PDB file of C-alpha atoms in Angstrom:
ATOM      1  CA  UNK A 335      53.332 -61.160  46.485  1.00  0.00           C
ATOM      2  CA  UNK A 336      51.637 -60.765  42.995  1.00  0.00           C
ATOM      3  CA  UNK A 337      50.745 -57.043  43.711  1.00  0.00           C
ATOM      4  CA  UNK A 338      52.357 -54.497  41.276  1.00  0.00           C
ATOM      5  CA  UNK A 339      55.160 -52.468  42.295  1.00  0.00           C
ATOM      6  CA  UNK A 340      57.658 -51.891  39.495  1.00  0.00           C
ATOM      7  CA  UNK A 341      55.302 -53.398  37.056  1.00  0.00           C
ATOM      8  CA  UNK A 342      57.913 -55.580  35.372  1.00  0.00           C
ATOM      9  CA  UNK A 343      58.118 -59.240  34.706  1.00  0.00           C
ATOM     10  CA  UNK A 344      61.093 -60.555  33.022  1.00  0.00           C
ATOM     11  CA  UNK A 345      60.567 -63.047  30.567  1.00  0.00           C
ATOM     12  CA  UNK A 346      63.498 -65.777  31.000  1.00  0.00           C
ATOM     13  CA  UNK A 347      63.340 -67.147  27.581  1.00  0.00           C
ATOM     14  CA  UNK A 348      67.035 -68.135  27.626  1.00  0.00           C
ATOM     15  CA  UNK A 349      69.023 -71.328  28.690  1.00  0.00           C
ATOM     16  CA  UNK A 350      68.459 -72.511  32.258  1.00  0.00           C
ATOM     17  CA  UNK A 351      71.877 -71.363  33.367  1.00  0.00           C
ATOM     18  CA  UNK A 352      71.408 -67.950  32.032  1.00  0.00           C
ATOM     19  CA  UNK A 353      67.708 -67.919  33.382  1.00  0.00           C
ATOM     20  CA  UNK A 354      69.197 -68.553  36.956  1.00  0.00           C
ATOM     21  CA  UNK A 355      71.837 -65.906  36.501  1.00  0.00           C
ATOM     22  CA  UNK A 356      69.485 -63.159  35.540  1.00  0.00           C
ATOM     23  CA  UNK A 357      66.827 -64.028  38.317  1.00  0.00           C
ATOM     24  CA  UNK A 358      69.604 -64.152  41.017  1.00  0.00           C
ATOM     25  CA  UNK A 359      70.861 -60.722  39.590  1.00  0.00           C
ATOM     26  CA  UNK A 360      67.456 -58.872  39.378  1.00  0.00           C
ATOM     27  CA  UNK A 361      65.583 -60.367  42.355  1.00  0.00           C
ATOM     28  CA  UNK A 362      64.134 -57.661  44.058  1.00  0.00           C
ATOM     29  CA  UNK A 363      64.596 -55.141  41.135  1.00  0.00           C
ATOM     30  CA  UNK A 364      61.682 -56.301  39.230  1.00  0.00           C
ATOM     31  CA  UNK A 365      58.214 -57.791  40.422  1.00  0.00           C
ATOM     32  CA  UNK A 366      58.641 -61.132  38.825  1.00  0.00           C
ATOM     33  CA  UNK A 367      60.147 -63.481  36.481  1.00  0.00           C
ATOM     34  CA  UNK A 368      58.399 -65.608  33.690  1.00  0.00           C
ATOM     35  CA  UNK A 369      59.792 -69.126  32.679  1.00  0.00           C
ATOM     36  CA  UNK A 370      58.489 -71.104  29.886  1.00  0.00           C
ATOM     37  CA  UNK A 371      59.437 -73.733  27.516  1.00  0.00           C
ATOM     38  CA  UNK A 372      62.948 -72.730  26.908  1.00  0.00           C
ATOM     39  CA  UNK A 373      63.833 -73.637  30.337  1.00  0.00           C
ATOM     40  CA  UNK A 374      61.446 -76.429  30.907  1.00  0.00           C
ATOM     41  CA  UNK A 375      62.422 -78.172  27.552  1.00  0.00           C
ATOM     42  CA  UNK A 376      66.056 -78.021  28.592  1.00  0.00           C
ATOM     43  CA  UNK A 377      65.754 -79.208  32.196  1.00  0.00           C
ATOM     44  CA  UNK A 378      62.102 -80.108  33.076  1.00  0.00           C
ATOM     45  CA  UNK A 379      60.879 -79.340  36.399  1.00  0.00           C
ATOM     46  CA  UNK A 380      64.169 -78.972  37.710  1.00  0.00           C
ATOM     47  CA  UNK A 381      64.703 -75.911  35.607  1.00  0.00           C
ATOM     48  CA  UNK A 382      61.752 -74.202  37.318  1.00  0.00           C
ATOM     49  CA  UNK A 383      63.098 -75.359  40.574  1.00  0.00           C
ATOM     50  CA  UNK A 384      66.598 -73.833  40.013  1.00  0.00           C
ATOM     51  CA  UNK A 385      64.932 -70.518  39.320  1.00  0.00           C
ATOM     52  CA  UNK A 386      62.667 -70.637  42.129  1.00  0.00           C
ATOM     53  CA  UNK A 387      65.500 -71.446  44.292  1.00  0.00           C
ATOM     54  CA  UNK A 388      67.337 -68.265  43.885  1.00  0.00           C
ATOM     55  CA  UNK A 389      64.322 -66.021  44.254  1.00  0.00           C
ATOM     56  CA  UNK A 390      63.630 -64.255  47.641  1.00  0.00           C
ATOM     57  CA  UNK A 391      61.725 -61.017  46.827  1.00  0.00           C
ATOM     58  CA  UNK A 392      60.218 -61.440  43.313  1.00  0.00           C
ATOM     59  CA  UNK A 393      57.497 -64.128  42.181  1.00  0.00           C
ATOM     60  CA  UNK A 394      57.820 -66.862  39.694  1.00  0.00           C
ATOM     61  CA  UNK A 395      55.108 -67.100  36.910  1.00  0.00           C
ATOM     62  CA  UNK A 396      55.494 -70.424  34.864  1.00  0.00           C
ATOM     63  CA  UNK A 397      53.985 -69.984  31.455  1.00  0.00           C
ATOM     64  CA  UNK A 398      53.396 -73.294  29.652  1.00  0.00           C
ATOM     65  CA  UNK A 399      49.996 -71.944  28.278  1.00  0.00           C
ATOM     66  CA  UNK A 400      48.427 -75.160  29.559  1.00  0.00           C
ATOM     67  CA  UNK A 401      45.627 -76.418  26.993  1.00  0.00           C
ATOM     68  CA  UNK A 402      44.420 -79.741  27.604  1.00  0.00           C
ATOM     69  CA  UNK A 403      41.558 -81.756  28.979  1.00  0.00           C
ATOM     70  CA  UNK A 404      40.825 -80.843  32.704  1.00  0.00           C
ATOM     71  CA  UNK A 405      42.511 -83.774  34.261  1.00  0.00           C
ATOM     72  CA  UNK A 406      45.884 -83.454  32.148  1.00  0.00           C
ATOM     73  CA  UNK A 407      45.950 -79.762  32.547  1.00  0.00           C
ATOM     74  CA  UNK A 408      45.431 -80.181  36.317  1.00  0.00           C
ATOM     75  CA  UNK A 409      48.419 -82.603  36.571  1.00  0.00           C
ATOM     76  CA  UNK A 410      50.570 -80.284  34.712  1.00  0.00           C
ATOM     77  CA  UNK A 411      49.961 -77.401  37.120  1.00  0.00           C
ATOM     78  CA  UNK A 412      50.418 -79.814  39.953  1.00  0.00           C
ATOM     79  CA  UNK A 413      53.912 -80.305  38.823  1.00  0.00           C
ATOM     80  CA  UNK A 414      54.556 -76.703  37.985  1.00  0.00           C
ATOM     81  CA  UNK A 415      53.224 -75.879  41.648  1.00  0.00           C
ATOM     82  CA  UNK A 416      55.480 -78.410  43.240  1.00  0.00           C
ATOM     83  CA  UNK A 417      58.476 -77.026  41.396  1.00  0.00           C
ATOM     84  CA  UNK A 418      58.023 -73.609  43.046  1.00  0.00           C
ATOM     85  CA  UNK A 419      55.855 -71.599  40.807  1.00  0.00           C
ATOM     86  CA  UNK A 420      53.775 -68.698  42.460  1.00  0.00           C
ATOM     87  CA  UNK A 421      51.311 -68.749  39.512  1.00  0.00           C
ATOM     88  CA  UNK A 422      51.007 -70.220  36.028  1.00  0.00           C
ATOM     89  CA  UNK A 423      49.456 -69.310  32.651  1.00  0.00           C
ATOM     90  CA  UNK A 424      46.668 -71.414  30.740  1.00  0.00           C
ATOM     91  CA  UNK A 425      44.946 -70.803  27.616  1.00  0.00           C
ATOM     92  CA  UNK A 426      41.227 -69.600  27.857  1.00  0.00           C
ATOM     93  CA  UNK A 427      39.981 -71.083  24.703  1.00  0.00           C
ATOM     94  CA  UNK A 428      39.891 -74.458  26.169  1.00  0.00           C
ATOM     95  CA  UNK A 429      36.916 -73.525  28.344  1.00  0.00           C
ATOM     96  CA  UNK A 430      36.146 -72.601  32.056  1.00  0.00           C
ATOM     97  CA  UNK A 431      36.114 -76.438  33.181  1.00  0.00           C
ATOM     98  CA  UNK A 432      39.828 -76.454  32.330  1.00  0.00           C
ATOM     99  CA  UNK A 433      40.392 -73.151  33.956  1.00  0.00           C
ATOM    100  CA  UNK A 434      38.507 -74.055  37.260  1.00  0.00           C
ATOM    101  CA  UNK A 435      40.601 -77.356  37.518  1.00  0.00           C
ATOM    102  CA  UNK A 436      43.826 -75.600  37.169  1.00  0.00           C
ATOM    103  CA  UNK A 437      42.774 -72.778  39.650  1.00  0.00           C
ATOM    104  CA  UNK A 438      42.200 -75.239  42.348  1.00  0.00           C
ATOM    105  CA  UNK A 439      45.786 -75.963  42.542  1.00  0.00           C
ATOM    106  CA  UNK A 440      47.745 -72.774  41.677  1.00  0.00           C
ATOM    107  CA  UNK A 441      46.751 -69.018  41.014  1.00  0.00           C
ATOM    108  CA  UNK A 442      46.087 -68.640  37.315  1.00  0.00           C
ATOM    109  CA  UNK A 443      46.231 -66.045  34.656  1.00  0.00           C
ATOM    110  CA  UNK A 444      44.126 -66.801  31.670  1.00  0.00           C
ATOM    111  CA  UNK A 445      45.119 -65.946  27.989  1.00  0.00           C
ATOM    112  CA  UNK A 446      42.455 -63.733  26.906  1.00  0.00           C
ATOM    113  CA  UNK A 447      44.176 -63.179  23.378  1.00  0.00           C
ATOM    114  CA  UNK A 448      47.878 -63.034  22.284  1.00  0.00           C
ATOM    115  CA  UNK A 449      50.322 -60.671  21.128  1.00  0.00           C
ATOM    116  CA  UNK A 450      51.068 -61.827  17.659  1.00  0.00           C
ATOM    117  CA  UNK A 451      49.100 -60.771  14.396  1.00  0.00           C
ATOM    118  CA  UNK A 452      47.500 -64.327  13.947  1.00  0.00           C
ATOM    119  CA  UNK A 453      45.643 -63.805  17.195  1.00  0.00           C
ATOM    120  CA  UNK A 454      43.332 -61.413  15.282  1.00  0.00           C
ATOM    121  CA  UNK A 455      41.986 -64.609  13.247  1.00  0.00           C
ATOM    122  CA  UNK A 456      40.421 -66.518  16.179  1.00  0.00           C
ATOM    123  CA  UNK A 457      41.377 -65.439  19.620  1.00  0.00           C
ATOM    124  CA  UNK A 458      40.191 -61.744  19.402  1.00  0.00           C
ATOM    125  CA  UNK A 459      36.704 -62.926  18.638  1.00  0.00           C
ATOM    126  CA  UNK A 460      36.607 -64.910  21.880  1.00  0.00           C
ATOM    127  CA  UNK A 461      38.276 -62.368  23.963  1.00  0.00           C
ATOM    128  CA  UNK A 462      35.411 -60.990  26.047  1.00  0.00           C
ATOM    129  CA  UNK A 463      33.739 -64.308  26.257  1.00  0.00           C
ATOM    130  CA  UNK A 464      36.808 -65.804  27.878  1.00  0.00           C
ATOM    131  CA  UNK A 465      37.267 -63.152  30.398  1.00  0.00           C
ATOM    132  CA  UNK A 466      33.245 -63.185  31.141  1.00  0.00           C
ATOM    133  CA  UNK A 467      33.428 -67.038  31.628  1.00  0.00           C
ATOM    134  CA  UNK A 468      36.556 -67.175  33.932  1.00  0.00           C
ATOM    135  CA  UNK A 469      35.949 -63.991  35.910  1.00  0.00           C
ATOM    136  CA  UNK A 470      34.074 -65.643  38.746  1.00  0.00           C
ATOM    137  CA  UNK A 471      36.355 -68.586  39.095  1.00  0.00           C
ATOM    138  CA  UNK A 472      38.163 -68.908  42.284  1.00  0.00           C
ATOM    139  CA  UNK A 473      41.939 -68.939  41.764  1.00  0.00           C
ATOM    140  CA  UNK A 474      41.925 -66.993  38.539  1.00  0.00           C
ATOM    141  CA  UNK A 475      43.922 -64.057  39.445  1.00  0.00           C
ATOM    142  CA  UNK A 476      43.936 -62.289  36.063  1.00  0.00           C
ATOM    143  CA  UNK A 477      44.540 -62.364  32.357  1.00  0.00           C
ATOM    144  CA  UNK A 478      47.132 -61.920  29.689  1.00  0.00           C
ATOM    145  CA  UNK A 479      46.186 -59.452  27.000  1.00  0.00           C
ATOM    146  CA  UNK A 480      48.855 -57.967  24.550  1.00  0.00           C
ATOM    147  CA  UNK A 481      50.646 -54.542  24.860  1.00  0.00           C
ATOM    148  CA  UNK A 482      51.170 -54.809  21.194  1.00  0.00           C
ATOM    149  CA  UNK A 483      47.506 -54.028  20.905  1.00  0.00           C
ATOM    150  CA  UNK A 484      46.476 -51.925  23.665  1.00  0.00           C
ATOM    151  CA  UNK A 485      42.653 -51.754  22.608  1.00  0.00           C
ATOM    152  CA  UNK A 486      42.755 -55.350  23.636  1.00  0.00           C
ATOM    153  CA  UNK A 487      44.066 -54.473  27.219  1.00  0.00           C
ATOM    154  CA  UNK A 488      41.421 -51.901  27.386  1.00  0.00           C
ATOM    155  CA  UNK A 489      38.636 -54.431  26.285  1.00  0.00           C
ATOM    156  CA  UNK A 490      39.729 -56.682  29.096  1.00  0.00           C
ATOM    157  CA  UNK A 491      40.090 -54.206  31.649  1.00  0.00           C
ATOM    158  CA  UNK A 492      36.590 -52.833  30.979  1.00  0.00           C
ATOM    159  CA  UNK A 493      35.187 -56.320  32.082  1.00  0.00           C
ATOM    160  CA  UNK A 494      37.450 -57.370  34.981  1.00  0.00           C
ATOM    161  CA  UNK A 495      39.182 -55.748  37.914  1.00  0.00           C
ATOM    162  CA  UNK A 496      41.741 -58.661  38.268  1.00  0.00           C
ATOM    163  CA  UNK A 497      45.254 -58.350  37.256  1.00  0.00           C
ATOM    164  CA  UNK A 498      46.448 -58.092  33.670  1.00  0.00           C
ATOM    165  CA  UNK A 499      49.752 -58.862  32.436  1.00  0.00           C
ATOM    166  CA  UNK A 500      50.968 -57.625  28.760  1.00  0.00           C
ATOM    167  CA  UNK A 501      53.463 -59.239  26.854  1.00  0.00           C
ATOM    168  CA  UNK A 502      54.926 -57.953  23.602  1.00  0.00           C
ATOM    169  CA  UNK A 503      56.940 -55.177  24.867  1.00  0.00           C
ATOM    170  CA  UNK A 504      60.375 -54.565  23.157  1.00  0.00           C
ATOM    171  CA  UNK A 505      61.223 -57.014  20.474  1.00  0.00           C
ATOM    172  CA  UNK A 506      57.557 -57.583  19.202  1.00  0.00           C
ATOM    173  CA  UNK A 507      57.146 -53.810  19.054  1.00  0.00           C
ATOM    174  CA  UNK A 508      55.275 -52.366  21.821  1.00  0.00           C
ATOM    175  CA  UNK A 509      56.972 -49.511  23.869  1.00  0.00           C
ATOM    176  CA  UNK A 510      57.329 -49.653  27.627  1.00  0.00           C
ATOM    177  CA  UNK A 511      54.233 -48.368  29.230  1.00  0.00           C
ATOM    178  CA  UNK A 512      51.842 -49.171  26.263  1.00  0.00           C
ATOM    179  CA  UNK A 513      50.166 -52.053  28.345  1.00  0.00           C
ATOM    180  CA  UNK A 514      50.100 -50.077  31.485  1.00  0.00           C
ATOM    181  CA  UNK A 515      48.651 -46.950  29.894  1.00  0.00           C
ATOM    182  CA  UNK A 516      45.693 -49.171  28.521  1.00  0.00           C
ATOM    183  CA  UNK A 517      45.234 -50.801  32.128  1.00  0.00           C
ATOM    184  CA  UNK A 518      47.636 -53.634  32.567  1.00  0.00           C
ATOM    185  CA  UNK A 519      49.148 -54.155  35.950  1.00  0.00           C
ATOM    186  CA  UNK A 520      52.296 -55.703  34.796  1.00  0.00           C
ATOM    187  CA  UNK A 521      54.303 -55.733  31.363  1.00  0.00           C
ATOM    188  CA  UNK A 522      56.404 -58.665  30.455  1.00  0.00           C
ATOM    189  CA  UNK A 523      59.717 -57.858  28.678  1.00  0.00           C
ATOM    190  CA  UNK A 524      62.320 -60.402  27.690  1.00  0.00           C
ATOM    191  CA  UNK A 525      65.230 -59.603  25.276  1.00  0.00           C
ATOM    192  CA  UNK A 526      65.568 -56.123  26.168  1.00  0.00           C
ATOM    193  CA  UNK A 527      66.717 -57.251  29.359  1.00  0.00           C
ATOM    194  CA  UNK A 528      68.169 -60.779  28.950  1.00  0.00           C
ATOM    195  CA  UNK A 529      70.484 -59.573  26.057  1.00  0.00           C
ATOM    196  CA  UNK A 530      71.460 -56.346  27.623  1.00  0.00           C
ATOM    197  CA  UNK A 531      74.920 -55.670  28.726  1.00  0.00           C
ATOM    198  CA  UNK A 532      73.713 -54.582  32.118  1.00  0.00           C
ATOM    199  CA  UNK A 533      70.527 -56.091  32.984  1.00  0.00           C
ATOM    200  CA  UNK A 534      69.895 -54.120  36.211  1.00  0.00           C
ATOM    201  CA  UNK A 535      70.383 -50.727  34.305  1.00  0.00           C
ATOM    202  CA  UNK A 536      68.210 -52.123  31.556  1.00  0.00           C
ATOM    203  CA  UNK A 537      65.473 -53.000  34.113  1.00  0.00           C
ATOM    204  CA  UNK A 538      65.727 -49.682  35.813  1.00  0.00           C
ATOM    205  CA  UNK A 539      65.342 -47.848  32.555  1.00  0.00           C
ATOM    206  CA  UNK A 540      62.305 -49.865  31.673  1.00  0.00           C
ATOM    207  CA  UNK A 541      60.724 -49.390  34.946  1.00  0.00           C
ATOM    208  CA  UNK A 542      61.114 -45.589  34.876  1.00  0.00           C
ATOM    209  CA  UNK A 543      59.641 -45.610  31.437  1.00  0.00           C
ATOM    210  CA  UNK A 544      56.507 -47.523  32.798  1.00  0.00           C
ATOM    211  CA  UNK A 545      56.193 -45.567  36.011  1.00  0.00           C
ATOM    212  CA  UNK A 546      55.631 -42.503  33.914  1.00  0.00           C
ATOM    213  CA  UNK A 547      52.520 -44.256  32.284  1.00  0.00           C
ATOM    214  CA  UNK A 548      49.176 -43.670  34.013  1.00  0.00           C
ATOM    215  CA  UNK A 549      46.955 -46.797  34.003  1.00  0.00           C
ATOM    216  CA  UNK A 550      43.494 -46.467  32.652  1.00  0.00           C
ATOM    217  CA  UNK A 551      40.835 -45.871  35.507  1.00  0.00           C
ATOM    218  CA  UNK A 552      38.928 -48.782  36.687  1.00  0.00           C
TER     219      UNK A 552
END
């Protein structure tokens, strides 16, 4: 279910009602949807459940960027799993013990580095070490690396054959296909779709743009 087809994951950083509406509209047109704090802070786990409840073909990735001690992190991921998530995102800087505890509950994408400029200060320095420390952990299915800086995606791809998801396309400055060309399997795109007059046409246009991009050889 988490295999790339369209290569598009839609970030539902909108109200729960809007998230459900877009998810229902685009189910099957895109590979997956990402739900984060915008939905969870509004409705808690019920918000995740509402989005999961309308999906029949696309997967649901819950992004709380979990970053706590192993026991607390596991508890968070357990609740996310119960709400209907197919996978979740956790921070890599907290160490492999946290990652391993979470990955026992639900398939995990580990943040290798982030898309904003401030990630250069600390996260980039640890990027390779994070991937190397987590790559043999059962349940780690991939990493998050930014399309805004394709060199970081390529850096991660040289270390791992696991999935890579790339945020930062659209409003943050990366063009559709930037992450895929560097070796990502999915690109995460939000406002270019959620604010579009016709989300289906917007998604189709973005998928076409990504399909013309050739992933880096593995």
